[in-house]
Structure formats: C-alpha cells, structure tokens
Amino acid sequence: FSVAMGIDIENKHIRKNVRTEPASNDPYFLLLVKFYRFLARRTNSRFNKVILRRLCMSRTNRPPMSISRIAQNMKGKDNKTAVIVGSVTNDERMLDCPKVSVCALRFSETARSRILAAGGECLTFDQLALSRPKGSNTILLRGRRNAREAVKHFGKAPGVPNSTSKPYVRAKGRKFERARGRRRSRGFK
C-alpha cells in the first residue's frame, strides 16, 4: 500500500515572474511593444523575442550605455548596427567618436549630435524593424546593470569583516561615523 503524492491540477503555485507588459503608459512605447509582439509571433527570429522581453523590463533593467562603450564593442564590426534597449549617453572622456550605426530607445542630445557628426546614424526601433525585421547584421548590447550608485550599498553591512559595502553616510568628514574607535589612531583604516 503506497500513497502517491497529489498533483496540483490548478496551476495555482506555478508563477512566471517575467513581465509581459511594460509599466509605462506612453502610447508610442505601447505601440512599439505591440509591433514587436507581432514580429516575435510572426517571424521565427529569436532577436525579436529578446527585444520584446527587454522592452517590457523595468528602468533599472534597461540601463543606459555610453557612446564610448558602444564604440569599444563595435570595433572591427563595420556594416553592423548596435541595438540597445535603453538610453545612449555621451562620454566626454572619449575625444573622437567613430562612425557607428546605433538603434536605441532614446539618445541624449550630445550623444546624438556626436554620432551624426561622425557620419553614423541614430535609428529608432520602428525604423530598425522596417529595415531589418529579423535583426540581421545587428549586435545586441546592454549597459552595466550594477553600475548604479544604489548597488554600492548592497551586500554585507558596512563595518562587518570582509564587507566592501558603502555606508549610507551624509559625508566623509571628521564628525561622521568616526566613533567607537573607528579612526586611524585606534588601528582602523
């Protein structure tokens, strides 16, 4: 006599934690999502499925990318278009911008002017879909998700051994978190 475990016929406990709709109410953005939902369904291209998934992500999961990082990734990849589901920002440390073709959700004014001045092109996603519906000759890029200031505070509590977390302190002056022996004269730091 053995008792078999019951099967959960109702899918009550199965939960996909993936967004299928963006949180934005921007009508143009929602049209873009609708367009890529159609392309993901009607083309056999994985590219469109990835773009759709990234369009539905939160702002923190769509990090920005600078033109210097794009240039670095596009070195030796002529005739290809960099695709970023996020913003493209300028990098003042880069003196001369190479000729690149970039498709992104938005461009900062200086980034757009520098790309165009170098003879490159700034595309929107609907332009990309019309010219390359299956994402041929494109390179998907994404910014660093953990480059946010908030991430520096995550992890073990500051002050705990082997912790590299940044404390939430107003300033790094003489009278801020220097108590309880936490100063150079007491063998710390």
Coordinates of N, CA, C and O in Angstrom, one line a residue:
F1 N 0.8 -1.2 0.0 CA 0.0 0.0 0.0 C 0.9 1.2 0.0 O 1.6 1.5 0.9
S2 N 0.8 2.0 -1.1 CA 1.6 3.2 -1.2 C 0.8 4.4 -1.5 O -0.2 4.3 -2.2
V3 N 1.1 5.5 -1.0 CA 0.4 6.7 -1.2 C 1.1 7.6 -2.2 O 2.3 8.0 -1.9
A4 N 0.5 7.8 -3.4 CA 1.2 8.7 -4.3 C 0.8 10.2 -4.0 O -0.2 10.4 -3.5
M5 N 1.8 11.0 -4.2 CA 1.6 12.4 -3.9 C 0.5 13.0 -4.9 O 0.4 12.6 -6.0
G6 N -0.3 13.9 -4.4 CA -1.3 14.5 -5.2 C -0.6 15.5 -6.3 O 0.5 16.0 -6.1
I7 N -1.3 15.7 -7.3 CA -0.8 16.6 -8.4 C -1.6 17.9 -8.3 O -2.9 17.8 -8.2
D8 N -1.0 18.9 -8.4 CA -1.6 20.2 -8.4 C -2.2 20.5 -9.8 O -1.5 21.0 -10.7
I9 N -3.5 20.2 -9.9 CA -4.1 20.3 -11.2 C -4.3 21.8 -11.5 O -4.1 22.3 -12.6
E10 N -4.8 22.6 -10.6 CA -4.8 24.0 -10.8 C -3.4 24.5 -10.7 O -2.6 24.2 -9.9
N11 N -3.1 25.4 -11.7 CA -1.7 25.9 -11.7 C -1.5 27.1 -10.7 O -1.0 28.1 -11.0
K12 N -2.0 26.8 -9.5 CA -2.1 27.9 -8.5 C -0.7 28.3 -8.1 O -0.4 29.5 -7.8
H13 N 0.2 27.3 -8.0 CA 1.5 27.6 -7.4 C 2.6 27.8 -8.5 O 3.8 28.0 -8.1
I14 N 2.2 27.8 -9.7 CA 3.2 28.0 -10.8 C 3.2 29.5 -11.2 O 2.1 30.0 -11.5
R15 N 4.3 30.1 -11.0 CA 4.3 31.5 -11.2 C 5.5 32.0 -12.1 O 6.6 31.7 -11.7
K16 N 5.2 32.5 -13.2 CA 6.3 33.0 -14.1 C 6.5 34.5 -13.7 O 5.6 35.3 -13.7
N17 N 7.7 34.7 -13.2 CA 8.0 36.1 -12.7 C 8.7 36.9 -13.9 O 9.7 37.4 -13.7
V18 N 8.0 37.0 -15.0 CA 8.5 37.7 -16.1 C 7.4 38.7 -16.6 O 6.3 38.3 -16.7
R19 N 7.8 39.9 -16.8 CA 6.8 40.9 -17.3 C 6.4 40.6 -18.7 O 7.2 40.2 -19.5
T20 N 5.1 40.7 -19.0 CA 4.6 40.5 -20.3 C 4.1 41.9 -20.9 O 3.8 42.0 -22.0
E21 N 4.0 42.9 -20.0 CA 3.6 44.2 -20.4 C 4.5 45.2 -19.8 O 4.9 45.0 -18.6
P22 N 4.8 46.3 -20.4 CA 5.6 47.3 -19.8 C 4.8 48.1 -18.8 O 3.6 48.2 -18.9
A23 N 5.5 48.8 -17.8 CA 4.8 49.5 -16.8 C 4.4 50.9 -17.3 O 3.6 51.6 -16.8
S24 N 5.0 51.3 -18.4 CA 4.8 52.6 -19.0 C 3.4 52.8 -19.6 O 2.8 51.9 -20.0
N25 N 3.0 54.1 -19.5 CA 1.7 54.4 -20.1 C 1.9 55.2 -21.4 O 0.9 55.7 -22.0
D26 N 3.1 55.4 -21.8 CA 3.4 56.2 -23.0 C 2.8 55.5 -24.3 O 3.1 54.3 -24.6
P27 N 1.9 56.1 -25.0 CA 1.2 55.4 -26.1 C 2.1 55.0 -27.2 O 1.9 53.9 -27.8
Y28 N 3.2 55.8 -27.5 CA 4.1 55.4 -28.5 C 4.9 54.2 -28.1 O 5.2 53.3 -28.9
F29 N 5.3 54.1 -26.9 CA 6.0 53.0 -26.3 C 5.2 51.7 -26.4 O 5.6 50.6 -26.8
L30 N 3.9 51.9 -26.0 CA 3.0 50.7 -26.1 C 2.8 50.2 -27.5 O 2.6 49.0 -27.7
L31 N 2.7 51.2 -28.5 CA 2.6 50.8 -29.9 C 3.8 50.0 -30.3 O 3.7 49.0 -31.1
L32 N 5.0 50.4 -29.8 CA 6.3 49.7 -30.2 C 6.3 48.3 -29.6 O 6.7 47.4 -30.3
V33 N 5.8 48.1 -28.4 CA 5.7 46.8 -27.8 C 4.7 45.9 -28.6 O 5.0 44.8 -28.9
K34 N 3.6 46.5 -29.0 CA 2.6 45.8 -29.8 C 3.2 45.3 -31.1 O 3.0 44.2 -31.6
F35 N 4.0 46.2 -31.7 CA 4.7 45.9 -33.0 C 5.6 44.8 -32.9 O 5.6 43.8 -33.6
Y36 N 6.5 44.8 -31.8 CA 7.4 43.8 -31.6 C 6.8 42.5 -31.1 O 7.3 41.4 -31.3
R37 N 5.6 42.6 -30.5 CA 4.9 41.4 -30.1 C 4.4 40.6 -31.4 O 4.5 39.4 -31.5
F38 N 4.0 41.4 -32.3 CA 3.6 40.9 -33.6 C 4.8 40.2 -34.3 O 4.7 39.1 -34.8
L39 N 5.9 40.9 -34.4 CA 7.1 40.4 -35.0 C 7.6 39.1 -34.3 O 8.0 38.2 -35.0
A40 N 7.6 39.1 -33.0 CA 8.0 37.9 -32.3 C 7.2 36.7 -32.6 O 7.6 35.6 -32.6
R41 N 5.9 37.0 -32.8 CA 4.9 35.9 -33.1 C 5.0 35.4 -34.5 O 5.0 34.2 -34.8
R42 N 5.2 36.4 -35.4 CA 5.1 36.0 -36.9 C 6.4 35.7 -37.6 O 6.4 35.2 -38.7
T43 N 7.5 36.1 -36.9 CA 8.8 35.7 -37.5 C 9.4 34.6 -36.7 O 9.1 34.5 -35.5
N44 N 10.3 33.8 -37.3 CA 10.9 32.8 -36.5 C 12.3 33.3 -35.9 O 13.2 32.5 -35.7
S45 N 12.4 34.6 -35.7 CA 13.6 35.2 -35.2 C 13.7 35.3 -33.7 O 12.7 35.9 -33.1
R46 N 14.7 34.8 -33.1 CA 14.9 35.0 -31.6 C 15.1 36.4 -31.2 O 14.8 36.8 -30.1
F47 N 15.7 37.1 -32.2 CA 16.1 38.6 -31.9 C 14.9 39.3 -31.5 O 14.9 40.1 -30.5
N48 N 13.7 39.2 -32.2 CA 12.5 39.9 -31.9 C 11.9 39.5 -30.5 O 11.4 40.4 -29.8
K49 N 12.1 38.3 -30.2 CA 11.6 37.8 -28.8 C 12.4 38.5 -27.7 O 11.9 38.8 -26.7
V50 N 13.7 38.6 -28.0 CA 14.6 39.2 -27.0 C 14.3 40.7 -26.8 O 14.2 41.2 -25.7
I51 N 14.1 41.3 -28.0 CA 13.8 42.8 -27.9 C 12.5 43.0 -27.2 O 12.4 43.9 -26.3
L52 N 11.5 42.2 -27.5 CA 10.2 42.3 -26.8 C 10.3 42.1 -25.3 O 9.8 42.9 -24.5
R53 N 11.1 41.1 -24.9 CA 11.3 40.8 -23.4 C 12.0 42.0 -22.8 O 11.6 42.4 -21.7
R54 N 13.0 42.6 -23.5 CA 13.7 43.7 -22.9 C 12.9 45.0 -22.9 O 13.0 45.8 -22.0
L55 N 12.0 45.2 -23.8 CA 11.1 46.4 -23.8 C 10.2 46.4 -22.6 O 9.8 47.4 -22.1
C56 N 9.8 45.2 -22.2 CA 8.9 45.1 -21.0 C 9.6 45.2 -19.7 O 8.9 45.2 -18.6
M57 N 10.9 45.3 -19.7 CA 11.7 45.3 -18.4 C 11.5 46.7 -17.7 O 11.2 47.7 -18.4
S58 N 11.9 46.7 -16.4 CA 11.8 47.9 -15.7 C 13.0 48.8 -16.0 O 13.9 48.4 -16.7
R59 N 13.0 50.1 -15.6 CA 14.0 51.0 -15.9 C 15.4 50.6 -15.4 O 16.4 50.7 -16.1
T60 N 15.4 50.0 -14.3 CA 16.7 49.5 -13.7 C 17.3 48.4 -14.5 O 18.5 48.2 -14.5
N61 N 16.4 47.6 -15.2 CA 16.9 46.5 -16.0 C 17.1 46.9 -17.5 O 17.5 46.1 -18.3
R62 N 16.9 48.2 -17.8 CA 17.3 48.8 -19.1 C 18.3 49.9 -18.9 O 18.0 51.0 -19.1
P63 N 19.5 49.5 -18.4 CA 20.5 50.5 -18.1 C 21.0 51.3 -19.3 O 21.0 50.7 -20.4
P64 N 21.5 52.5 -19.1 CA 22.0 53.3 -20.2 C 23.4 52.8 -20.6 O 24.0 52.1 -19.9
M65 N 23.8 53.2 -21.8 CA 25.1 52.8 -22.3 C 25.7 54.1 -22.9 O 25.1 54.8 -23.7
S66 N 27.0 54.3 -22.7 CA 27.7 55.4 -23.2 C 28.2 55.1 -24.6 O 28.5 54.0 -25.0
I67 N 28.5 56.2 -25.4 CA 29.0 56.0 -26.8 C 30.4 55.4 -26.8 O 30.7 54.7 -27.7
S68 N 31.1 55.6 -25.7 CA 32.5 55.0 -25.7 C 32.4 53.5 -25.5 O 33.1 52.7 -26.2
R69 N 31.4 53.0 -24.7 CA 31.3 51.6 -24.5 C 30.7 50.9 -25.8 O 31.1 49.8 -26.2
I70 N 29.9 51.7 -26.5 CA 29.4 51.2 -27.8 C 30.5 51.1 -28.8 O 30.7 50.1 -29.5
A71 N 31.4 52.1 -28.9 CA 32.5 52.2 -29.8 C 33.4 51.0 -29.5 O 34.0 50.3 -30.5
Q72 N 33.6 50.7 -28.3 CA 34.5 49.6 -27.8 C 34.0 48.3 -28.3 O 34.7 47.4 -28.8
N73 N 32.7 48.1 -28.2 CA 32.0 46.8 -28.6 C 31.9 46.7 -30.1 O 31.8 45.6 -30.6
M74 N 31.9 47.8 -30.8 CA 31.7 47.7 -32.3 C 33.0 47.8 -33.1 O 33.0 47.9 -34.3
K75 N 34.1 47.7 -32.4 CA 35.4 47.8 -33.0 C 35.6 46.6 -34.0 O 35.4 45.4 -33.6
G76 N 35.8 46.8 -35.3 CA 36.0 45.8 -36.2 C 34.7 45.1 -36.7 O 34.7 44.1 -37.3
K77 N 33.6 45.8 -36.4 CA 32.3 45.2 -36.8 C 31.6 46.2 -37.7 O 30.5 46.8 -37.3
D78 N 32.2 46.6 -38.8 CA 31.6 47.5 -39.8 C 30.3 46.9 -40.4 O 30.2 45.7 -40.4
N79 N 29.5 47.8 -40.9 CA 28.2 47.4 -41.6 C 27.3 46.7 -40.6 O 26.4 46.0 -41.1
K80 N 27.5 46.8 -39.3 CA 26.6 46.2 -38.4 C 25.9 47.3 -37.5 O 26.6 48.4 -37.3
T81 N 24.8 47.1 -37.0 CA 24.1 48.1 -36.2 C 24.0 47.6 -34.8 O 23.7 46.5 -34.5
A82 N 24.4 48.5 -33.9 CA 24.4 48.3 -32.4 C 22.9 48.5 -32.0 O 22.4 49.5 -32.3
V83 N 22.4 47.5 -31.3 CA 21.0 47.7 -30.8 C 21.0 47.7 -29.3 O 21.4 46.7 -28.6
I84 N 20.5 48.8 -28.7 CA 20.4 48.9 -27.2 C 19.0 49.2 -26.8 O 18.4 50.2 -27.2
V85 N 18.4 48.3 -26.0 CA 17.1 48.6 -25.5 C 17.3 49.5 -24.2 O 17.3 48.9 -23.1
G86 N 17.5 50.7 -24.4 CA 17.8 51.7 -23.3 C 18.2 53.0 -23.9 O 18.1 53.2 -25.1
S87 N 18.8 53.8 -23.1 CA 19.3 55.1 -23.5 C 20.8 55.1 -23.9 O 21.5 54.3 -23.4
V88 N 21.1 56.0 -24.8 CA 22.5 56.1 -25.2 C 23.0 57.5 -24.7 O 22.3 58.5 -25.0
T89 N 24.1 57.5 -23.9 CA 24.5 58.8 -23.4 C 25.9 59.1 -23.9 O 26.6 58.3 -24.5
N90 N 26.3 60.4 -23.7 CA 27.6 60.9 -24.2 C 28.7 60.5 -23.2 O 28.4 60.2 -22.0
D91 N 29.9 60.5 -23.7 CA 31.1 60.3 -22.8 C 32.1 61.3 -23.1 O 32.7 61.2 -24.2
E92 N 32.3 62.3 -22.3 CA 33.2 63.4 -22.5 C 34.6 63.0 -22.6 O 35.5 63.7 -23.1
R93 N 34.9 61.8 -22.0 CA 36.3 61.4 -21.9 C 36.8 60.8 -23.3 O 38.0 60.8 -23.6
M94 N 35.8 60.5 -24.2 CA 36.2 60.0 -25.5 C 36.3 61.2 -26.4 O 35.3 61.9 -26.6
L95 N 37.5 61.4 -27.0 CA 37.8 62.6 -27.7 C 37.2 62.6 -29.1 O 36.5 63.5 -29.5
D96 N 37.3 61.5 -29.8 CA 36.7 61.4 -31.2 C 35.8 60.2 -31.3 O 36.2 59.1 -31.0
C97 N 34.6 60.4 -31.7 CA 33.6 59.4 -31.8 C 33.7 58.7 -33.2 O 33.8 59.4 -34.2
P98 N 33.8 57.4 -33.3 CA 33.9 56.7 -34.6 C 32.5 56.7 -35.3 O 31.5 57.0 -34.6
K99 N 32.5 56.3 -36.5 CA 31.3 56.2 -37.3 C 30.6 54.9 -36.9 O 31.1 53.8 -37.1
V100 N 29.4 55.0 -36.2 CA 28.7 53.8 -35.8 C 27.2 54.0 -36.1 O 26.7 55.1 -36.2
S101 N 26.5 52.9 -36.4 CA 25.1 52.9 -36.6 C 24.5 52.3 -35.3 O 24.8 51.2 -34.9
V102 N 23.6 53.1 -34.7 CA 23.1 52.7 -33.4 C 21.5 52.8 -33.4 O 21.0 53.8 -33.9
C103 N 20.9 51.8 -32.8 CA 19.5 51.8 -32.6 C 19.2 51.8 -31.1 O 19.8 50.9 -30.4
A104 N 18.4 52.7 -30.6 CA 18.2 52.7 -29.2 C 16.8 53.4 -28.9 O 16.2 53.9 -29.8
L105 N 16.3 53.2 -27.6 CA 15.1 53.8 -27.3 C 15.2 55.3 -27.2 O 14.2 56.0 -27.7
R106 N 16.3 55.9 -26.7 CA 16.5 57.3 -26.8 C 17.9 57.6 -26.7 O 18.8 56.8 -26.3
F107 N 18.3 58.8 -27.2 CA 19.7 59.3 -27.2 C 19.7 60.7 -26.5 O 18.8 61.5 -26.7
S108 N 20.8 60.9 -25.7 CA 20.9 62.2 -25.2 C 21.3 63.1 -26.3 O 21.8 62.7 -27.3
E109 N 21.0 64.4 -26.2 CA 21.3 65.4 -27.3 C 22.7 65.4 -27.7 O 23.0 65.3 -28.9
T110 N 23.7 65.4 -26.8 CA 25.1 65.4 -27.2 C 25.5 64.1 -27.8 O 26.3 64.1 -28.8
A111 N 25.0 63.0 -27.3 CA 25.3 61.7 -27.9 C 24.8 61.6 -29.4 O 25.5 61.2 -30.3
R112 N 23.6 62.1 -29.6 CA 23.0 62.1 -30.9 C 23.8 62.9 -31.9 O 24.2 62.5 -33.0
S113 N 24.2 64.2 -31.4 CA 24.9 65.1 -32.3 C 26.3 64.6 -32.6 O 26.8 64.7 -33.7
R114 N 27.0 63.9 -31.6 CA 28.3 63.3 -31.9 C 28.3 62.2 -32.9 O 29.1 62.0 -33.7
I115 N 27.3 61.3 -32.7 CA 27.2 60.1 -33.6 C 26.9 60.6 -35.1 O 27.5 60.2 -36.0
L116 N 26.0 61.6 -35.2 CA 25.7 62.1 -36.5 C 26.8 62.9 -37.1 O 27.1 62.8 -38.4
A117 N 27.6 63.6 -36.3 CA 28.7 64.4 -36.8 C 29.8 63.5 -37.3 O 30.6 63.8 -38.2
A118 N 29.9 62.3 -36.7 CA 30.9 61.3 -37.2 C 30.5 60.6 -38.4 O 31.2 59.7 -38.9
G119 N 29.3 60.9 -38.9 CA 28.8 60.2 -40.1 C 28.0 58.9 -39.8 O 27.7 58.1 -40.7
G120 N 27.7 58.7 -38.5 CA 26.9 57.5 -38.1 C 25.5 57.8 -38.2 O 25.0 58.8 -38.8
E121 N 24.7 56.8 -37.8 CA 23.2 57.0 -37.8 C 22.6 56.6 -36.5 O 23.0 55.7 -35.8
C122 N 21.5 57.3 -36.1 CA 20.7 57.0 -34.9 C 19.4 56.5 -35.3 O 18.6 57.3 -35.9
L123 N 19.1 55.3 -35.1 CA 17.8 54.7 -35.5 C 16.8 54.5 -34.3 O 17.3 54.3 -33.2
T124 N 15.6 54.5 -34.7 CA 14.6 54.1 -33.7 C 14.2 52.7 -33.9 O 14.6 52.1 -35.0
F125 N 13.5 52.1 -33.0 CA 13.2 50.6 -33.2 C 12.2 50.3 -34.3 O 12.3 49.3 -34.9
D126 N 11.3 51.3 -34.6 CA 10.4 51.0 -35.7 C 11.1 51.1 -37.1 O 10.9 50.4 -38.0
Q127 N 12.1 52.0 -37.1 CA 13.0 52.1 -38.3 C 13.8 50.8 -38.5 O 13.9 50.3 -39.6
L128 N 14.3 50.3 -37.4 CA 15.1 49.1 -37.4 C 14.2 47.9 -37.9 O 14.6 47.1 -38.7
A129 N 13.0 47.9 -37.4 CA 12.1 46.7 -37.7 C 11.7 46.8 -39.2 O 11.6 45.7 -39.8
L130 N 11.6 48.0 -39.8 CA 11.3 48.1 -41.2 C 12.5 47.7 -42.1 O 12.3 47.0 -43.1
S131 N 13.7 48.0 -41.7 CA 14.9 47.7 -42.5 C 15.4 46.3 -42.2 O 15.9 45.7 -43.1
R132 N 15.4 45.9 -40.9 CA 15.9 44.5 -40.6 C 14.9 43.8 -39.7 O 15.1 43.7 -38.5
P133 N 13.8 43.3 -40.3 CA 12.7 42.7 -39.5 C 13.2 41.5 -38.7 O 12.6 41.2 -37.6
K134 N 14.2 40.8 -39.1 CA 14.7 39.6 -38.3 C 16.0 39.9 -37.5 O 16.6 39.0 -37.0
G135 N 16.4 41.2 -37.5 CA 17.6 41.5 -36.8 C 18.9 41.1 -37.4 O 19.8 40.8 -36.7
S136 N 18.9 41.0 -38.7 CA 20.2 40.6 -39.4 C 21.2 41.7 -39.3 O 20.8 42.9 -39.3
N137 N 22.4 41.3 -39.2 CA 23.5 42.3 -39.2 C 23.4 43.3 -38.0 O 23.7 44.5 -38.1
T138 N 22.9 42.8 -36.9 CA 22.8 43.7 -35.7 C 23.6 43.0 -34.6 O 23.8 41.8 -34.6
I139 N 24.0 43.9 -33.6 CA 24.7 43.4 -32.4 C 23.9 43.9 -31.2 O 23.8 45.1 -31.0
L140 N 23.3 43.0 -30.4 CA 22.6 43.4 -29.2 C 23.5 43.7 -28.1 O 24.4 42.9 -27.7
L141 N 23.4 44.9 -27.5 CA 24.2 45.3 -26.4 C 23.3 45.7 -25.3 O 22.2 46.1 -25.5
R142 N 23.9 45.7 -24.1 CA 23.2 46.2 -22.9 C 24.2 46.9 -21.9 O 25.3 46.4 -21.9
G143 N 23.7 47.9 -21.2 CA 24.6 48.6 -20.3 C 24.8 47.8 -19.0 O 24.2 46.7 -18.9
R144 N 25.7 48.3 -18.2 CA 26.0 47.6 -16.9 C 24.9 47.8 -15.9 O 24.6 48.9 -15.5
R145 N 24.3 46.7 -15.5 CA 23.1 46.8 -14.7 C 23.5 47.2 -13.2 O 22.8 47.8 -12.5
N146 N 24.8 46.8 -12.9 CA 25.2 47.1 -11.5 C 26.1 48.3 -11.4 O 26.8 48.5 -10.4
A147 N 26.0 49.2 -12.3 CA 26.7 50.4 -12.3 C 26.0 51.5 -11.5 O 26.5 52.6 -11.2
R148 N 24.8 51.2 -11.0 CA 24.0 52.2 -10.3 C 24.7 52.5 -8.9 O 25.3 51.6 -8.3
E149 N 24.5 53.7 -8.4 CA 25.0 54.1 -7.1 C 24.4 53.2 -6.0 O 25.1 52.8 -5.1
A150 N 23.1 52.9 -6.1 CA 22.4 52.1 -5.1 C 23.1 50.8 -4.9 O 23.1 50.3 -3.8
V151 N 23.6 50.2 -5.9 CA 24.2 48.8 -5.8 C 25.4 48.8 -4.9 O 25.7 47.8 -4.3
K152 N 26.1 49.9 -4.8 CA 27.3 50.0 -4.0 C 27.0 49.8 -2.5 O 27.9 49.4 -1.7
H153 N 25.7 50.0 -2.1 CA 25.3 49.8 -0.7 C 24.8 48.4 -0.4 O 24.6 48.1 0.7
F154 N 24.7 47.6 -1.4 CA 24.2 46.2 -1.2 C 25.3 45.3 -0.7 O 26.4 45.5 -0.9
G155 N 24.9 44.2 -0.1 CA 25.8 43.2 0.4 C 25.9 43.2 1.9 O 25.0 43.6 2.6
K156 N 27.0 42.7 2.4 CA 27.2 42.7 3.9 C 27.1 44.1 4.4 O 27.6 45.0 3.8
A157 N 26.7 44.2 5.7 CA 26.6 45.5 6.3 C 28.0 46.2 6.4 O 29.0 45.5 6.6
P158 N 28.1 47.5 6.1 CA 29.4 48.1 6.2 C 29.9 48.1 7.7 O 29.1 48.2 8.6
G159 N 31.2 47.8 7.9 CA 31.7 47.6 9.2 C 31.9 46.2 9.6 O 32.7 45.8 10.5
V160 N 31.2 45.3 8.9 CA 31.3 43.8 9.2 C 32.6 43.4 8.5 O 33.0 43.9 7.5
P161 N 33.4 42.4 9.1 CA 34.6 41.9 8.4 C 34.3 41.5 7.0 O 33.3 40.9 6.7
N162 N 35.3 41.8 6.1 CA 35.3 41.5 4.7 C 34.1 42.1 3.9 O 33.8 41.7 2.8
S163 N 33.6 43.2 4.5 CA 32.5 43.9 3.8 C 33.1 45.0 2.9 O 34.0 45.7 3.3
T164 N 32.6 45.1 1.7 CA 33.0 46.2 0.8 C 31.8 47.1 0.5 O 31.9 48.0 -0.4
S165 N 30.7 47.0 1.3 CA 29.5 47.8 1.1 C 29.8 49.2 1.5 O 30.5 49.5 2.5
K166 N 29.2 50.1 0.8 CA 29.3 51.6 1.1 C 28.3 52.0 2.1 O 27.1 51.6 2.0
P167 N 28.7 52.6 3.2 CA 27.7 53.0 4.2 C 26.9 54.2 3.7 O 27.3 55.0 2.9
Y168 N 25.7 54.3 4.2 CA 24.8 55.5 3.9 C 25.2 56.6 4.9 O 24.7 56.7 6.0
V169 N 26.2 57.4 4.5 CA 26.7 58.5 5.3 C 26.5 59.8 4.6 O 26.7 59.8 3.4
R170 N 26.1 60.8 5.3 CA 25.9 62.1 4.7 C 27.2 62.6 4.1 O 27.3 63.2 3.0
A171 N 28.3 62.5 4.8 CA 29.6 63.0 4.3 C 30.7 62.1 4.9 O 30.5 61.3 5.8
K172 N 32.0 62.3 4.4 CA 33.1 61.5 4.9 C 34.0 62.4 5.7 O 35.2 62.3 5.6
G173 N 33.4 63.2 6.6 CA 34.2 64.2 7.3 C 34.6 63.7 8.7 O 34.4 62.5 9.0
R174 N 35.2 64.6 9.5 CA 35.7 64.3 10.8 C 34.6 63.8 11.8 O 34.9 62.9 12.6
K175 N 33.4 64.4 11.7 CA 32.4 64.1 12.7 C 31.3 63.1 12.2 O 30.3 63.0 12.7
F176 N 31.6 62.4 11.1 CA 30.6 61.4 10.6 C 31.2 60.0 10.7 O 32.2 59.7 10.1
E177 N 30.5 59.1 11.5 CA 30.9 57.7 11.7 C 32.4 57.6 12.0 O 33.1 56.8 11.3
R178 N 32.9 58.3 13.0 CA 34.3 58.2 13.4 C 34.3 57.8 14.9 O 35.3 57.9 15.6
A179 N 33.2 57.3 15.4 CA 33.1 57.0 16.9 C 33.5 55.5 17.1 O 33.9 54.9 16.1
R180 N 33.4 55.1 18.3 CA 33.7 53.7 18.7 C 35.0 53.2 18.1 O 35.1 52.1 17.6
G181 N 36.0 54.0 18.2 CA 37.4 53.6 17.8 C 37.6 53.5 16.3 O 38.7 53.0 15.9
R182 N 36.6 53.9 15.5 CA 36.8 53.8 14.0 C 37.6 54.9 13.4 O 37.1 55.7 12.6
R183 N 38.8 55.1 13.9 CA 39.7 56.1 13.3 C 41.1 55.6 13.3 O 41.5 54.6 14.0
R184 N 42.0 56.3 12.6 CA 43.3 55.8 12.3 C 44.1 55.6 13.6 O 44.9 54.6 13.7
S185 N 43.9 56.5 14.6 CA 44.7 56.4 15.8 C 44.4 55.2 16.6 O 45.1 54.8 17.6
R186 N 43.3 54.5 16.3 CA 42.8 53.3 17.0 C 43.1 52.1 16.2 O 42.5 51.0 16.5
G187 N 43.9 52.1 15.2 CA 44.3 50.9 14.4 C 43.3 50.6 13.3 O 43.4 49.5 12.7
F188 N 42.3 51.4 13.1 CA 41.4 51.2 12.0 C 41.9 52.0 10.8 O 42.6 53.0 10.9
K189 N 41.5 51.6 9.6 CA 41.7 52.2 8.3 C 43.2 52.4 8.1 O 43.9 53.3 8.4

